[in-house]
Short mmCIF file of C-alpha atoms and ligand atoms in Angstrom, two decimals:
data_model
loop_
_atom_site.label_atom_id
_atom_site.label_comp_id
_atom_site.label_asym_id
_atom_site.label_seq_id
_atom_site.Cartn_x
_atom_site.Cartn_y
_atom_site.Cartn_z
CA UNK L 171 24.01 -137.05 -4.34
CA UNK L 172 27.15 -137.84 -6.33
CA UNK L 173 28.76 -134.59 -5.25
CA UNK L 174 28.97 -135.90 -1.72
CA UNK L 175 30.56 -139.24 -2.63
CA UNK L 176 33.28 -140.11 -0.16
CA UNK L 177 36.12 -141.96 -1.71
CA UNK L 178 36.80 -144.02 1.35
CA UNK L 179 33.21 -145.01 1.72
CA UNK L 180 32.99 -145.68 -1.99
CA UNK L 181 36.01 -147.91 -1.76
CA UNK L 182 34.58 -149.83 1.22
CA UNK L 183 31.25 -150.20 -0.46
CA UNK L 184 33.13 -151.38 -3.59
CA UNK L 185 35.02 -153.94 -1.61
CA UNK L 186 31.77 -154.99 0.12
CA UNK L 187 30.02 -155.45 -3.26
CA UNK L 188 32.81 -157.57 -4.66
CA UNK L 189 34.08 -159.46 -1.66
CA UNK L 190 31.07 -159.42 0.65
CA UNK L 191 30.77 -158.02 4.11
CA UNK L 192 33.62 -160.11 5.45
CA UNK L 193 36.08 -158.60 3.01
CA UNK L 194 34.76 -155.13 3.78
CA UNK L 195 35.20 -155.54 7.53
CA UNK L 196 38.69 -156.95 6.92
CA UNK L 197 39.52 -153.88 4.84
CA UNK L 198 38.04 -151.61 7.51
CA UNK L 199 40.21 -153.34 10.05
CA UNK L 200 43.27 -152.75 7.88
CA UNK L 201 42.33 -149.08 7.67
CA UNK L 202 41.99 -148.94 11.45
CA UNK L 203 38.21 -148.56 11.12
CA UNK L 204 37.24 -151.89 12.60
CA UNK L 205 33.56 -151.79 13.44
CA UNK L 206 34.26 -153.48 16.81
CA UNK L 207 35.91 -150.20 17.84
CA UNK L 208 33.40 -147.98 16.14
CA UNK L 209 30.11 -149.57 17.10
CA UNK L 210 30.51 -149.80 20.86
CA UNK L 211 27.34 -148.52 22.48
CA UNK L 212 27.92 -145.06 23.88
CA UNK L 213 27.66 -144.55 27.63
CA UNK L 214 27.89 -140.91 28.65
CA UNK L 215 30.47 -140.15 31.38
CA UNK L 216 28.87 -140.02 34.86
CA UNK L 217 29.90 -138.23 37.98
CA UNK L 218 29.92 -141.57 39.79
CA UNK L 219 32.74 -142.85 37.48
CA UNK L 220 35.21 -140.64 39.43
CA UNK L 221 34.15 -141.54 42.95
CA UNK L 222 34.89 -145.19 42.29
CA UNK L 223 38.42 -144.51 41.13
CA UNK L 224 39.46 -141.52 43.17
CA UNK L 225 39.73 -139.24 40.13
CA UNK L 226 38.15 -135.87 39.37
CA UNK L 227 36.65 -134.33 36.31
CA UNK L 228 39.14 -132.41 34.17
CA UNK L 229 38.95 -129.11 32.42
CA UNK L 230 38.53 -129.17 28.68
CA UNK L 231 38.84 -126.36 26.12
CA UNK L 232 36.76 -127.07 23.06
CA UNK L 233 37.49 -125.27 19.80
CA UNK L 234 34.35 -124.60 17.79
CA UNK L 235 30.70 -124.45 18.94
CA UNK L 236 29.45 -126.41 15.95
CA UNK L 237 27.49 -129.60 16.45
CA UNK L 238 30.64 -131.62 17.28
CA UNK L 239 31.94 -129.10 19.81
CA UNK L 240 28.53 -128.63 21.44
CA UNK L 241 27.87 -132.36 21.66
CA UNK L 242 31.30 -132.96 23.28
CA UNK L 243 30.65 -130.24 25.83
CA UNK L 244 27.14 -131.56 26.49
CA UNK L 245 28.29 -135.12 27.07
CA UNK L 246 31.34 -134.13 29.21
CA UNK L 247 29.15 -131.79 31.18
CA UNK L 248 27.05 -134.73 32.32
CA UNK L 249 30.02 -135.88 34.46
CA UNK L 250 30.90 -132.39 35.63
CA UNK L 251 33.80 -131.66 33.29
CA UNK L 252 34.64 -127.99 33.23
CA UNK L 253 34.31 -127.07 29.50
CA UNK L 254 35.03 -123.80 27.84
CA UNK L 255 34.12 -123.44 24.16
CA UNK L 256 35.87 -120.95 21.91
CA UNK L 257 33.75 -119.98 18.88
CA UNK L 258 35.14 -117.60 16.27
CA UNK L 259 31.74 -116.78 14.74
CA UNK L 260 29.19 -114.50 16.32
CA UNK L 261 26.95 -117.37 17.39
CA UNK L 262 27.06 -121.07 18.10
CA UNK L 263 25.91 -123.77 15.64
CA UNK L 264 28.50 -123.75 12.83
CA UNK L 265 26.88 -125.13 9.68
CA UNK L 266 23.64 -125.79 11.56
CA UNK L 267 22.33 -122.43 10.53
CA UNK L 268 18.69 -121.42 10.20
CA UNK L 269 18.05 -117.96 8.75
CA UNK L 270 15.01 -115.87 9.68
CA UNK L 271 13.81 -112.32 9.13
CA UNK L 272 16.11 -109.85 10.90
CA UNK L 273 19.24 -111.99 10.49
CA UNK L 274 22.31 -110.62 8.74
CA UNK L 275 24.44 -113.06 6.77
CA UNK L 276 27.97 -111.91 5.97
CA UNK L 277 30.17 -113.55 3.39
CA UNK L 278 33.88 -113.62 2.60
CA UNK L 279 34.64 -111.81 -0.68
CA UNK L 280 30.99 -110.85 -1.01
CA UNK L 281 28.35 -108.42 0.35
CA UNK L 282 26.31 -109.01 3.50
CA UNK L 283 22.68 -109.98 3.13
CA UNK L 284 19.87 -108.71 5.29
CA UNK L 285 17.37 -111.48 5.66
CA UNK L 286 13.80 -110.20 5.24
CA UNK L 287 11.67 -113.32 5.52
CA UNK L 288 8.22 -112.85 7.04
CA UNK L 289 7.07 -113.87 10.48
CA UNK L 290 7.45 -117.65 11.01
CA UNK L 291 9.31 -118.26 7.74
CA UNK L 292 12.73 -119.90 8.02
CA UNK L 293 15.48 -121.24 5.79
CA UNK L 294 17.67 -124.16 6.89
CA UNK L 295 20.82 -122.93 5.11
CA UNK L 296 22.82 -125.94 6.29
CA UNK L 297 21.57 -129.35 7.30
CA UNK L 298 17.89 -129.88 6.44
CA UNK L 299 17.01 -133.54 6.86
CA UNK L 300 17.67 -136.35 9.28
CA UNK L 301 17.48 -140.12 8.66
CA UNK L 302 15.68 -141.98 11.41
CA UNK L 303 18.65 -144.28 12.18
CA UNK L 304 20.95 -141.36 12.85
CA UNK L 305 22.01 -140.41 16.37
CA UNK L 306 20.75 -136.89 15.62
CA UNK L 307 17.24 -138.10 16.41
CA UNK L 308 18.40 -139.52 19.76
CA UNK L 309 19.58 -136.04 20.67
CA UNK L 310 16.30 -134.56 19.47
CA UNK L 311 14.46 -136.94 21.79
CA UNK L 312 16.81 -136.40 24.73
CA UNK L 313 16.86 -132.63 24.37
CA UNK L 314 13.17 -132.26 23.76
CA UNK L 315 13.39 -130.99 20.15
CA UNK L 316 10.05 -131.81 18.47
CA UNK L 317 10.39 -133.29 15.05
CA UNK L 318 8.16 -133.66 11.98
CA UNK L 319 8.38 -135.59 8.71
CA UNK L 320 10.70 -134.29 6.06
CA UNK L 321 9.35 -135.32 2.69
CA UNK L 322 12.41 -136.51 0.84
CA UNK L 323 10.53 -138.32 -1.90
CA UNK L 324 7.44 -137.06 -3.58
CA UNK L 325 5.85 -138.69 -6.67
CA UNK L 326 4.33 -135.32 -7.56
CA UNK L 327 7.69 -133.50 -7.58
CA UNK L 328 9.37 -133.12 -10.93
CA UNK L 329 12.31 -134.63 -12.75
CA UNK L 330 13.89 -132.19 -15.14
CA UNK L 331 16.48 -133.68 -17.52
CA UNK L 332 17.57 -132.85 -21.10
CA UNK L 333 15.20 -129.88 -21.17
CA UNK L 334 12.16 -131.97 -20.33
CA UNK L 335 10.00 -131.89 -17.26
CA UNK L 336 7.87 -134.75 -15.96
CA UNK L 337 6.51 -135.76 -12.66
CA UNK L 338 8.68 -138.11 -10.62
CA UNK L 339 5.88 -140.71 -10.76
CA UNK L 340 5.94 -140.67 -14.55
CA UNK L 341 9.69 -141.08 -14.80
CA UNK L 342 9.54 -143.90 -12.26
CA UNK L 343 6.64 -145.71 -13.95
CA UNK L 344 8.46 -145.66 -17.32
CA UNK L 345 11.82 -146.83 -15.95
CA UNK L 346 10.39 -149.51 -13.77
CA UNK L 347 8.02 -150.54 -16.59
CA UNK L 348 10.70 -151.10 -19.16
CA UNK L 349 13.16 -152.65 -16.76
CA UNK L 350 10.48 -155.10 -15.73
CA UNK L 351 9.65 -155.86 -19.35
CA UNK L 352 13.23 -156.58 -20.19
CA UNK L 353 13.67 -158.90 -17.27
CA UNK L 354 10.35 -160.58 -17.96
CA UNK L 355 11.52 -161.25 -21.50
CA UNK L 356 14.84 -162.61 -20.24
CA UNK L 357 12.91 -165.31 -18.37
CA UNK L 358 12.05 -166.71 -21.79
CA UNK L 359 15.56 -166.95 -23.08
CA UNK L 360 16.44 -170.09 -21.20
CA UNK L 361 19.33 -168.45 -19.48
CA UNK L 362 17.35 -167.95 -16.28
CA UNK L 363 16.41 -171.64 -16.11
CA UNK L 364 19.88 -172.41 -14.88
CA UNK L 365 19.57 -169.86 -12.11
CA UNK L 366 16.04 -170.28 -10.77
CA UNK L 367 13.45 -172.95 -10.50
CA UNK L 368 10.22 -172.99 -12.52
CA UNK L 369 8.28 -171.93 -9.44
CA UNK L 370 10.62 -169.06 -8.78
CA UNK L 371 10.31 -168.01 -12.36
CA UNK L 372 6.54 -167.76 -11.90
CA UNK L 373 6.97 -165.75 -8.72
CA UNK L 374 9.44 -163.50 -10.40
CA UNK L 375 7.07 -162.84 -13.31
CA UNK L 376 4.31 -162.16 -10.89
CA UNK L 377 6.45 -159.58 -9.19
CA UNK L 378 7.59 -158.04 -12.42
CA UNK L 379 3.97 -157.64 -13.58
CA UNK L 380 3.35 -155.57 -10.47
CA UNK L 381 6.68 -153.82 -10.44
CA UNK L 382 6.36 -152.56 -13.99
CA UNK L 383 2.57 -152.69 -14.33
CA UNK L 384 3.11 -154.88 -17.39
CA UNK L 385 0.41 -155.80 -19.87
CA UNK L 386 -0.83 -159.34 -20.54
CA UNK L 387 2.04 -160.04 -22.92
CA UNK L 388 4.48 -158.97 -20.27
CA UNK L 389 5.09 -155.69 -22.15
CA UNK L 390 5.18 -152.25 -20.73
CA UNK L 391 2.42 -150.25 -22.43
CA UNK L 392 2.27 -147.32 -20.10
CA UNK L 393 0.39 -147.25 -16.83
CA UNK L 394 -2.00 -145.14 -14.84
CA UNK L 395 0.85 -144.84 -12.38
CA UNK L 396 2.30 -142.27 -14.74
CA UNK L 397 -0.42 -139.80 -13.88
CA UNK L 398 -3.34 -137.90 -15.28
CA UNK L 399 -3.94 -134.51 -16.70
CA UNK L 400 -7.38 -134.92 -15.19
CA UNK L 401 -8.05 -137.61 -12.64
CA UNK L 402 -11.25 -139.56 -13.39
CA UNK L 403 -13.65 -138.66 -10.58
CA UNK L 404 -17.14 -138.07 -11.86
CA UNK L 405 -16.20 -137.79 -15.50
CA UNK L 406 -13.87 -139.87 -17.60
CA UNK L 407 -10.59 -138.13 -16.80
CA UNK L 408 -7.59 -138.11 -19.07
CA UNK L 409 -4.37 -139.93 -18.51
CA UNK L 410 -1.24 -138.23 -19.72
CA UNK L 411 -0.09 -139.24 -23.22
CA UNK L 412 1.52 -142.64 -23.66
CA UNK L 413 5.19 -143.15 -22.75
CA UNK L 414 8.00 -142.92 -25.24
CA UNK L 415 9.86 -145.98 -26.44
CA UNK L 416 12.46 -147.71 -24.33
CA UNK L 417 15.08 -145.80 -26.19
CA UNK L 418 13.41 -142.43 -25.52
CA UNK L 419 12.91 -143.23 -21.86
CA UNK L 420 16.55 -144.16 -21.48
CA UNK L 421 17.66 -141.16 -23.46
CA UNK L 422 15.62 -138.87 -21.19
CA UNK L 423 18.16 -139.55 -18.48
CA UNK L 424 15.71 -139.73 -15.58
CA UNK L 425 17.29 -142.84 -14.04
CA UNK L 426 19.61 -140.97 -11.76
CA UNK L 427 16.84 -138.79 -10.39
CA UNK L 428 14.49 -141.63 -9.49
CA UNK L 429 17.16 -143.54 -7.55
CA UNK L 430 18.12 -140.52 -5.43
CA UNK L 431 16.47 -141.80 -2.28
CA UNK L 432 17.77 -145.31 -2.58
CA UNK L 433 20.71 -144.59 -0.32
CA UNK L 434 20.79 -145.72 3.25
CA UNK L 435 20.97 -142.05 4.36
CA UNK L 436 18.17 -140.82 2.06
CA UNK L 437 15.40 -143.39 2.47
CA UNK L 438 11.94 -142.09 3.40
CA UNK L 439 10.74 -141.17 5.96
CA UNK L 440 13.20 -138.53 6.98
CA UNK L 441 12.70 -135.87 9.66
CA UNK L 442 13.30 -132.24 10.57
CA UNK L 443 13.01 -130.32 13.82
CA UNK L 444 9.79 -128.27 14.01
CA UNK L 445 10.52 -124.60 13.45
CA UNK L 446 14.01 -124.92 12.08
CA UNK L 447 17.12 -127.11 12.34
CA UNK L 448 18.79 -124.72 14.77
CA UNK L 449 16.43 -125.97 17.51
CA UNK L 450 19.11 -128.60 18.07
CA UNK L 451 21.73 -125.90 18.59
CA UNK L 452 19.48 -123.87 20.88
CA UNK L 453 18.83 -126.89 23.11
CA UNK L 454 22.48 -127.94 23.16
CA UNK L 455 23.60 -124.44 24.08
CA UNK L 456 20.96 -124.33 26.85
CA UNK L 457 22.18 -127.64 28.24
CA UNK L 458 25.88 -126.73 28.04
CA UNK L 459 25.33 -123.25 29.42
CA UNK L 460 25.69 -120.21 27.20
CA UNK L 461 28.19 -118.79 29.70
CA UNK L 462 30.62 -121.60 28.73
CA UNK L 463 30.76 -120.40 25.12
CA UNK L 464 32.97 -117.45 24.17
CA UNK L 465 31.84 -116.21 20.77
CA UNK L 466 33.98 -114.05 18.55
CA UNK L 467 37.03 -115.85 19.88
CA UNK L 468 39.44 -116.78 17.07
CA UNK L 469 42.02 -119.37 18.05
CA UNK L 470 45.51 -118.14 17.23
CA UNK L 471 47.70 -120.85 18.83
CA UNK L 472 47.33 -124.36 20.25
CA UNK L 473 50.06 -125.76 22.52
CA UNK L 474 50.06 -129.21 24.03
CA UNK L 475 52.17 -129.42 27.18
CA UNK L 476 53.22 -132.23 29.48
CA UNK L 477 50.47 -131.49 31.95
CA UNK L 478 47.81 -129.60 29.98
CA UNK L 479 47.06 -127.47 27.00
CA UNK L 480 47.19 -123.79 26.31
CA UNK L 481 45.06 -122.12 23.70
CA UNK L 482 45.35 -118.45 22.82
CA UNK L 483 42.69 -116.50 20.97
CA UNK L 484 42.03 -113.04 19.69
CA UNK L 485 38.83 -111.15 19.44
CA UNK L 486 37.16 -109.16 22.17
CA UNK L 487 39.68 -108.85 24.96
CA UNK L 488 41.52 -111.92 23.61
CA UNK L 489 43.15 -114.27 26.03
CA UNK L 490 44.58 -117.61 26.87
CA UNK L 491 42.71 -120.63 28.12
CA UNK L 492 44.58 -123.31 30.05
CA UNK L 493 42.93 -126.65 30.47
CA UNK L 494 43.81 -130.31 30.96
CA UNK L 495 42.66 -131.29 27.52
CA UNK L 496 41.58 -129.80 24.23
CA UNK L 497 39.02 -130.95 21.72
CA UNK L 498 39.62 -129.30 18.36
CA UNK L 499 36.25 -129.40 16.63
CA UNK L 500 36.99 -127.03 13.74
CA UNK L 501 37.01 -127.84 10.02
CA UNK L 502 40.40 -129.52 9.19
CA UNK L 503 41.39 -126.83 6.62
CA UNK L 504 40.83 -124.11 9.23
CA UNK L 505 42.73 -126.02 11.94
CA UNK L 506 45.60 -126.56 9.56
CA UNK L 507 46.27 -122.81 9.43
CA UNK L 508 46.44 -122.32 13.21
CA UNK L 509 50.00 -122.39 14.64
CA UNK L 510 50.46 -125.37 16.98
CA UNK L 511 53.12 -127.72 18.33
CA UNK L 512 51.39 -130.94 17.40
CA UNK L 513 53.92 -131.84 14.71
CA UNK L 514 54.22 -131.57 10.94
CA UNK L 515 52.45 -134.89 10.40
CA UNK L 516 49.33 -133.47 12.02
CA UNK L 517 49.47 -130.38 9.81
CA UNK L 518 49.93 -132.54 6.74
CA UNK L 519 47.01 -134.72 7.76
CA UNK L 520 44.78 -131.73 8.39
CA UNK L 521 45.56 -130.47 4.91
CA UNK L 522 44.57 -133.74 3.27
CA UNK L 523 40.73 -133.46 3.17
CA UNK L 524 39.52 -131.06 0.51
CA UNK L 525 36.69 -128.61 1.24
CA UNK L 526 33.63 -129.07 -1.01
CA UNK L 527 31.81 -125.95 -2.14
CA UNK L 528 28.04 -126.13 -1.46
CA UNK L 529 25.32 -123.55 -1.85
CA UNK L 530 21.62 -123.03 -1.22
CA UNK L 531 19.13 -120.27 -1.86
CA UNK L 532 15.90 -119.72 0.06
CA UNK L 533 13.10 -118.17 -2.06
CA UNK L 534 10.20 -116.80 -0.12
CA UNK L 535 6.90 -116.51 -2.05
CA UNK L 536 3.74 -114.65 -1.18
CA UNK L 537 1.71 -117.67 -2.28
CA UNK L 538 2.36 -121.40 -2.04
CA UNK L 539 1.72 -121.96 -5.78
CA UNK L 540 3.55 -125.34 -5.65
CA UNK L 541 0.74 -126.60 -3.42
CA UNK L 542 -2.12 -124.66 -4.99
CA UNK L 543 -1.25 -125.16 -8.61
CA UNK L 544 1.27 -127.99 -8.86
CA UNK L 545 -0.11 -130.04 -5.90
CA UNK L 546 3.40 -130.61 -4.54
CA UNK L 547 3.45 -130.97 -0.79
CA UNK L 548 7.09 -131.25 0.25
CA UNK L 549 9.71 -133.22 -1.60
CA UNK L 550 12.54 -132.64 -3.97
CA UNK L 551 12.68 -131.93 -7.70
CA UNK L 552 15.74 -133.34 -9.33
CA UNK L 553 17.26 -131.49 -12.23
CA UNK L 554 20.32 -131.58 -14.48
CA UNK L 555 20.43 -127.82 -14.35
CA UNK L 556 23.00 -125.90 -12.35
CA UNK L 557 20.49 -125.50 -9.45
CA UNK L 558 20.52 -129.32 -9.15
CA UNK L 559 17.69 -129.60 -6.63
CA UNK L 560 14.56 -127.72 -5.64
CA UNK L 561 13.20 -128.47 -2.14
CA UNK L 562 9.56 -127.71 -1.34
CA UNK L 563 8.78 -127.09 2.34
CA UNK L 564 7.60 -130.05 4.45
CA UNK L 565 5.77 -127.81 6.91
CA UNK L 566 3.37 -124.90 7.01
CA UNK L 567 1.20 -126.45 4.34
CA UNK L 568 -1.65 -124.17 3.20
CA UNK L 569 -0.27 -121.19 5.01
CA UNK L 570 -0.08 -117.93 3.19
CA UNK L 571 3.58 -117.65 2.47
CA UNK L 572 6.21 -120.24 2.00
CA UNK L 573 9.87 -120.71 1.29
CA UNK L 574 11.41 -123.18 -1.07
CA UNK L 575 15.05 -124.03 -1.61
CA UNK L 576 15.68 -122.82 -5.18
CA UNK L 577 19.04 -124.42 -5.49
CA UNK L 578 21.10 -126.88 -3.47
CA UNK L 579 24.24 -127.63 -5.39
CA UNK L 580 27.93 -128.46 -4.85
CA UNK L 581 31.28 -128.21 -6.53
CA UNK L 582 31.36 -126.24 -9.83
CA UNK L 583 27.66 -125.41 -9.77
CA UNK L 584 28.02 -124.06 -6.24
CA UNK L 585 31.08 -122.01 -7.24
CA UNK L 586 29.18 -120.60 -10.19
CA UNK L 587 26.47 -119.20 -7.98
CA UNK L 588 28.93 -118.20 -5.21
CA UNK L 589 30.67 -115.91 -7.70
CA UNK L 590 27.46 -113.95 -8.35
CA UNK L 591 25.97 -111.15 -6.22
CA UNK L 592 22.97 -112.26 -4.08
CA UNK L 593 20.63 -110.52 -6.60
CA UNK L 594 22.17 -112.32 -9.54
CA UNK L 595 22.03 -115.66 -7.72
CA UNK L 596 18.29 -115.11 -7.27
CA UNK L 597 17.82 -114.03 -10.88
CA UNK L 598 19.67 -117.07 -12.14
CA UNK L 599 17.86 -119.46 -9.83
CA UNK L 600 14.52 -118.02 -10.91
CA UNK L 601 15.39 -118.35 -14.59
CA UNK L 602 16.32 -121.96 -14.05
CA UNK L 603 13.30 -122.81 -11.98
CA UNK L 604 11.02 -121.20 -14.62
CA UNK L 605 12.15 -123.95 -17.01
CA UNK L 606 10.39 -126.41 -14.71
CA UNK L 607 7.53 -124.52 -13.22
CA UNK L 608 6.82 -121.80 -15.80
CA UNK L 609 6.48 -118.06 -15.39
CA UNK L 610 4.83 -118.34 -11.94
CA UNK L 611 8.21 -119.24 -10.55
CA UNK L 612 9.35 -115.65 -11.06
CA UNK L 613 6.25 -114.02 -9.72
CA UNK L 614 5.36 -113.18 -6.15
CA UNK L 615 8.88 -113.57 -4.85
CA UNK L 616 8.95 -111.68 -1.61
CA UNK L 617 12.59 -112.09 -0.61
CA UNK L 618 15.51 -114.42 -0.77
CA UNK L 619 18.76 -115.31 0.98
CA UNK L 620 21.60 -117.39 -0.41
CA UNK L 621 24.58 -119.10 1.19
CA UNK L 622 27.90 -120.13 -0.33
CA UNK L 623 29.43 -122.28 2.35
CA UNK L 624 32.99 -121.92 1.07
CA UNK L 625 32.55 -118.23 1.70
CA UNK L 626 31.38 -118.50 5.26
CA UNK L 627 34.04 -117.13 7.55
CA UNK L 628 35.68 -119.72 9.84
CA UNK L 629 33.97 -122.57 7.99
CA UNK L 630 34.98 -122.26 4.31
CA UNK L 631 33.21 -125.25 2.83
CA UNK L 632 30.01 -127.26 2.81
CA UNK L 633 31.92 -130.31 3.99
CA UNK L 634 35.13 -132.09 3.02
CA UNK L 635 36.11 -134.96 0.73
CA UNK L 636 39.09 -137.19 1.46
CA UNK L 637 40.90 -137.62 -1.84
CA UNK L 638 42.27 -141.08 -1.01
CA UNK L 639 42.42 -143.73 1.59
CA UNK L 640 45.48 -142.83 3.64
CA UNK L 641 46.75 -142.66 7.17
CA UNK L 642 45.67 -139.05 7.77
CA UNK L 643 42.20 -140.07 8.67
CA UNK L 644 43.30 -142.56 11.29
CA UNK L 645 46.10 -140.37 12.57
CA UNK L 646 43.60 -137.60 13.41
CA UNK L 647 41.24 -140.04 15.09
CA UNK L 648 43.96 -140.31 17.74
CA UNK L 649 44.92 -137.43 20.01
CA UNK L 650 48.05 -135.45 19.41
CA UNK L 651 49.37 -135.09 22.89
CA UNK L 652 46.44 -133.68 24.87
CA UNK L 653 44.60 -132.43 21.79
CA UNK L 654 41.71 -134.50 20.36
CA UNK L 655 40.06 -133.85 16.98
CA UNK L 656 36.34 -134.09 16.36
CA UNK L 657 33.96 -133.44 13.45
CA UNK L 658 31.91 -135.08 10.79
CA UNK L 659 35.04 -134.94 8.62
CA UNK L 660 36.54 -137.73 10.85
CA UNK L 661 33.70 -140.14 10.21
CA UNK L 662 31.91 -142.00 7.45
CA UNK L 663 29.00 -139.68 7.99
CA UNK L 664 30.54 -136.62 6.38
CA UNK L 665 28.02 -133.87 5.74
CA UNK L 666 25.66 -135.13 8.40
CA UNK L 667 25.18 -133.76 11.92
CA UNK L 668 25.15 -137.45 13.02
CA UNK L 669 28.82 -137.58 11.92
CA UNK L 670 29.72 -134.68 14.17
CA UNK L 671 27.79 -136.22 17.05
CA UNK L 672 29.31 -139.70 16.61
CA UNK L 673 32.79 -138.26 16.40
CA UNK L 674 32.21 -136.16 19.55
CA UNK L 675 30.94 -139.20 21.43
CA UNK L 676 34.04 -141.18 20.39
CA UNK L 677 36.34 -138.48 21.60
CA UNK L 678 34.41 -138.00 24.85
CA UNK L 679 34.70 -141.77 25.55
CA UNK L 680 38.45 -141.80 24.95
CA UNK L 681 39.11 -138.64 26.88
CA UNK L 682 37.07 -139.82 29.83
CA UNK L 683 38.84 -143.23 29.85
CA UNK L 684 42.15 -141.43 29.83
CA UNK L 685 41.16 -139.18 32.76
CA UNK L 686 40.00 -142.22 34.71
CA UNK L 687 43.36 -143.93 33.98
CA UNK L 688 45.52 -140.93 34.65
CA UNK L 689 47.89 -141.03 37.59
N1 LIG P 220 23.64 -134.49 4.33
C1 LIG P 220 23.60 -133.63 3.17
C2 LIG P 220 22.19 -133.72 2.57
O1 LIG P 220 21.28 -134.18 3.13
C3 LIG P 220 24.67 -133.94 2.21
C4 LIG P 220 24.67 -135.33 1.69
C5 LIG P 220 23.83 -135.68 0.66
C6 LIG P 220 25.51 -136.28 2.26
C7 LIG P 220 23.82 -136.99 0.21
C8 LIG P 220 25.51 -137.59 1.81
C9 LIG P 220 24.63 -137.95 0.82
O2 LIG P 220 21.96 -133.29 1.47
#
């Protein structure tokens, strides 16, 4: 998704593309991001570590019970650290939020929503998919969170661009077909002779024939891959009408949509916890101990001292927590507003990343028409409308009700919906979706709930974007006195739970090493 592009990552990828991996790693080293430091295998702290060195586990106050804060508490807890988590919101989880019937969702500058989904229906309002290489799956395994496939790519989902709707398979067949044709023709121009051998040319042509389903003259003439209005079973069947010209296909603007899952973090198969993303939070809270988490506790002051830290908070009875160390796992823009004695440089650094607005709506239907009528089982429809994406559920197939994500957008599109009332958000989302699915999209809607992350209290953003490569990022990866910082925003996995977890692990390792070294 272009909205999530991270300048730093983009820059590194750019350097990698031009100068190769060596240049990229050199640049990362210069930025203080050398992989040698980052990619050390993680070993959780163990109680035995202390016995050997005559040290004892320290006390740690953790700010924020989001995925970063919970992971830090969980890992430190393995060695007996005494962790206290202060969470300003009513419950743990942060952006890992799954909404169900009976929940109430409040919003800054907007009305509260009563969630009325039926039994068993849920809406992952925050994270919704996990790539298999991400550490998130290791935690699912370790914590006993069952997972199932998340369908991130579905040939039967739609691409809607320039007012036209077609199946993803059709858009892909046409783009691949014409690209293959062009390249096949280029093999005849003589230019390729200098680059590849005659044998390789034949192999390439063989591949291009398959890749684009080219005709005998190496021309793209359409393909059964594009789909059928009626699949030939007993009778003859009818393929969908022939493709447009190369010009028409390019002008349709489907190219962006069909490359959406090419990214390292988007490749199929992806996964989701069974029953809702918040299963991860539930298990982490269980492992940490709910009694260690003080909810409704808003941090008002952070003080690092020679021999410890002091954190004051309001809410409930309010209070002060004294501990040996602090891990501040709040969003940077929230942290920046809390009075502290960590120095002006820290404040300036915390103000550098810019919150990205992001929104989603869950639409619950009384019938799973997308399966029954459109034959779409999971997956994502890509659009150039302000809803950007529609996600079909990857679970509960053939059950009676179902919930789809009617928009998942960022930046200006997210702000546009955020400014509307919940009813108007739904109306607008339904009007847009109708352009793709027809009138049935507006029928049989049982209920809905929408989130505007920049209007969520104590969070105020979907994620953040670093505007430029500067020293703020590396400064905050180091502790300020006895205060450490953690969160996805301090990693190259922004907007992924894996980022929060990796960051927490890094901080846990450093903190533990410091405790073991301490006099
Ligand atoms: N992790 C989020 C998602 O799955 C946001 C994101 C999208 C981050 C694409 C990076 C790339 O949608």
